[in-house]
PDB file of C-alpha atoms and ligand atoms in Angstrom:
ATOM      1  CA  MET A  16     -50.986  18.201   0.607  1.00 63.00           C
ATOM      2  CA  PRO A  17     -50.345  17.604  -3.027  1.00 71.00           C
ATOM      3  CA  GLN A  18     -51.815  13.844  -4.271  1.00 79.00           C
ATOM      4  CA  LYS A  19     -48.761  12.299  -5.700  1.00 88.00           C
ATOM      5  CA  ASN A  20     -48.903   9.509  -8.573  1.00 93.00           C
ATOM      6  CA  CYS A  21     -46.840   6.392  -8.487  1.00 93.00           C
ATOM      7  CA  PRO A  22     -44.254   6.589 -11.202  1.00 91.00           C
ATOM      8  CA  ASN A  23     -44.736   3.165 -12.023  1.00 91.00           C
ATOM      9  CA  CYS A  24     -48.276   2.444 -12.099  1.00 94.00           C
ATOM     10  CA  ASN A  25     -49.579   6.045 -11.743  1.00 94.00           C
ATOM     11  CA  LYS A  26     -51.968   5.269  -8.925  1.00 93.00           C
ATOM     12  CA  PRO A  27     -52.412   7.842  -6.020  1.00 92.00           C
ATOM     13  CA  LEU A  28     -50.102   7.054  -3.229  1.00 91.00           C
ATOM     14  CA  LYS A  29     -51.784   6.015  -0.401  1.00 86.00           C
ATOM     15  CA  LEU A  30     -48.870   5.224   2.096  1.00 84.00           C
ATOM     16  CA  LEU A  31     -45.757   7.095   1.414  1.00 86.00           C
ATOM     17  CA  ASP A  32     -43.742   4.063   2.963  1.00 89.00           C
ATOM     18  CA  PHE A  33     -42.785   3.695  -0.523  1.00 92.00           C
ATOM     19  CA  ALA A  34     -42.611   7.111  -1.574  1.00 90.00           C
ATOM     20  CA  PRO A  35     -42.559   7.967  -4.482  1.00 91.00           C
ATOM     21  CA  PHE A  36     -44.000   4.554  -5.174  1.00 93.00           C
ATOM     22  CA  CYS A  37     -47.086   3.319  -3.958  1.00 94.00           C
ATOM     23  CA  CYS A  38     -45.929  -0.007  -2.917  1.00 94.00           C
ATOM     24  CA  LYS A  39     -42.860  -2.200  -2.589  1.00 94.00           C
ATOM     25  CA  ARG A  40     -43.436  -4.041  -6.123  1.00 94.00           C
ATOM     26  CA  CYS A  41     -43.535  -0.767  -7.817  1.00 93.00           C
ATOM     27  CA  ALA A  42     -40.498   0.528  -6.178  1.00 93.00           C
ATOM     28  CA  ASP A  43     -38.630  -2.838  -6.487  1.00 93.00           C
ATOM     29  CA  VAL A  44     -39.334  -2.612 -10.641  1.00 92.00           C
ATOM     30  CA  ASP A  45     -38.088   0.747 -10.936  1.00 89.00           C
ATOM     31  CA  LEU A  46     -35.428   0.161  -9.113  1.00 87.00           C
ATOM     32  CA  SER A  47     -34.151  -2.857 -11.064  1.00 90.00           C
ATOM     33  CA  ARG A  48     -34.947  -1.071 -14.123  1.00 87.00           C
ATOM     34  CA  TRP A  49     -32.829   1.565 -13.008  1.00 86.00           C
ATOM     35  CA  LEU A  50     -29.626  -0.638 -12.052  1.00 87.00           C
ATOM     36  CA  LYS A  51     -30.039  -2.662 -15.441  1.00 86.00           C
ATOM     37  CA  GLY A  52     -29.881   0.796 -17.451  1.00 84.00           C
ATOM     38  CA  SER A  53     -26.894   1.769 -15.645  1.00 75.00           C
ATOM     39  CA  TYR A  54     -25.392  -1.346 -15.867  1.00 66.00           C
ATOM     40  CA  VAL A  55     -25.128  -1.345 -19.374  1.00 64.00           C
ATOM     41  CA  ILE A  56     -21.939   0.067 -20.518  1.00 61.00           C
ATOM     42  CA  PRO A  57     -22.285   2.340 -23.643  1.00 63.00           C
ATOM     43  CA  GLY A  58     -20.443   1.199 -26.483  1.00 66.00           C
ATOM     44  CA  GLN A  59     -19.399  -2.117 -25.293  1.00 58.00           C
ATOM     45  CA  SER A  60     -22.049  -4.716 -26.490  1.00 56.00           C
ATOM     46  CA  LEU A  61     -21.471  -6.998 -29.169  1.00 57.00           C
ATOM     47  CA  GLU A  62     -17.769  -6.490 -29.985  1.00 55.00           C
ATOM     48  CA  THR A  63     -15.158  -7.932 -28.308  1.00 56.00           C
ATOM     49  CA  THR A  64     -12.243  -5.869 -28.761  1.00 58.00           C
ATOM     50  CA  ASP A  65      -9.753  -9.323 -28.344  1.00 66.00           C
ATOM     51  CA  ASP A  66      -6.386  -8.421 -29.731  1.00 69.00           C
ATOM     52  CA  ALA A  67      -4.768 -11.345 -29.851  1.00 65.00           C
ATOM     53  CA  PRO A  68      -0.900 -10.897 -30.354  1.00 69.00           C
ATOM     54  CA  GLU A  69      -0.818 -13.873 -32.636  1.00 66.00           C
ATOM     55  CA  GLY A  70      -3.033 -12.379 -35.183  1.00 58.00           C
ATOM     56  CA  ARG A  71       0.220 -11.241 -37.000  1.00 62.00           C
ATOM     57  CA  ARG A  72       2.264 -14.555 -37.281  1.00 65.00           C
ATOM     58  CA  SER A  73       2.750 -14.869 -40.978  1.00 64.00           C
ATOM     59  CA  SER A  74       5.907 -13.605 -41.850  1.00 68.00           C
ATOM     60  CA  GLU A  75       5.031 -13.445 -45.828  1.00 71.00           C
ATOM     61  CA  ASP A  76       3.069 -10.453 -45.403  1.00 70.00           C
ATOM     62  CA  GLU A  77       5.883  -8.460 -44.434  1.00 66.00           C
ATOM     63  CA  PHE A  78       6.496  -8.085 -48.117  1.00 68.00           C
TER      64      PHE A  78
HETATM   65 ZN1   ZN H   4     -47.330   1.722  -7.900  1.00 59.40          ZN
END
């Protein structure tokens, strides 16, 4: 049986209860990291595409 290491802290796994992690803490850390990463929507960070229809209400610009 090959010895596995925890992907989070790189310690050898003693229990397989939280495999592939060594403990619940490491599993939680990795899970939260993974979730945070997946929550970030690419391309939608700072710029708010606020298309207000009131943007062009000066009729002088028509000329
Ligand atoms: Zn660990």
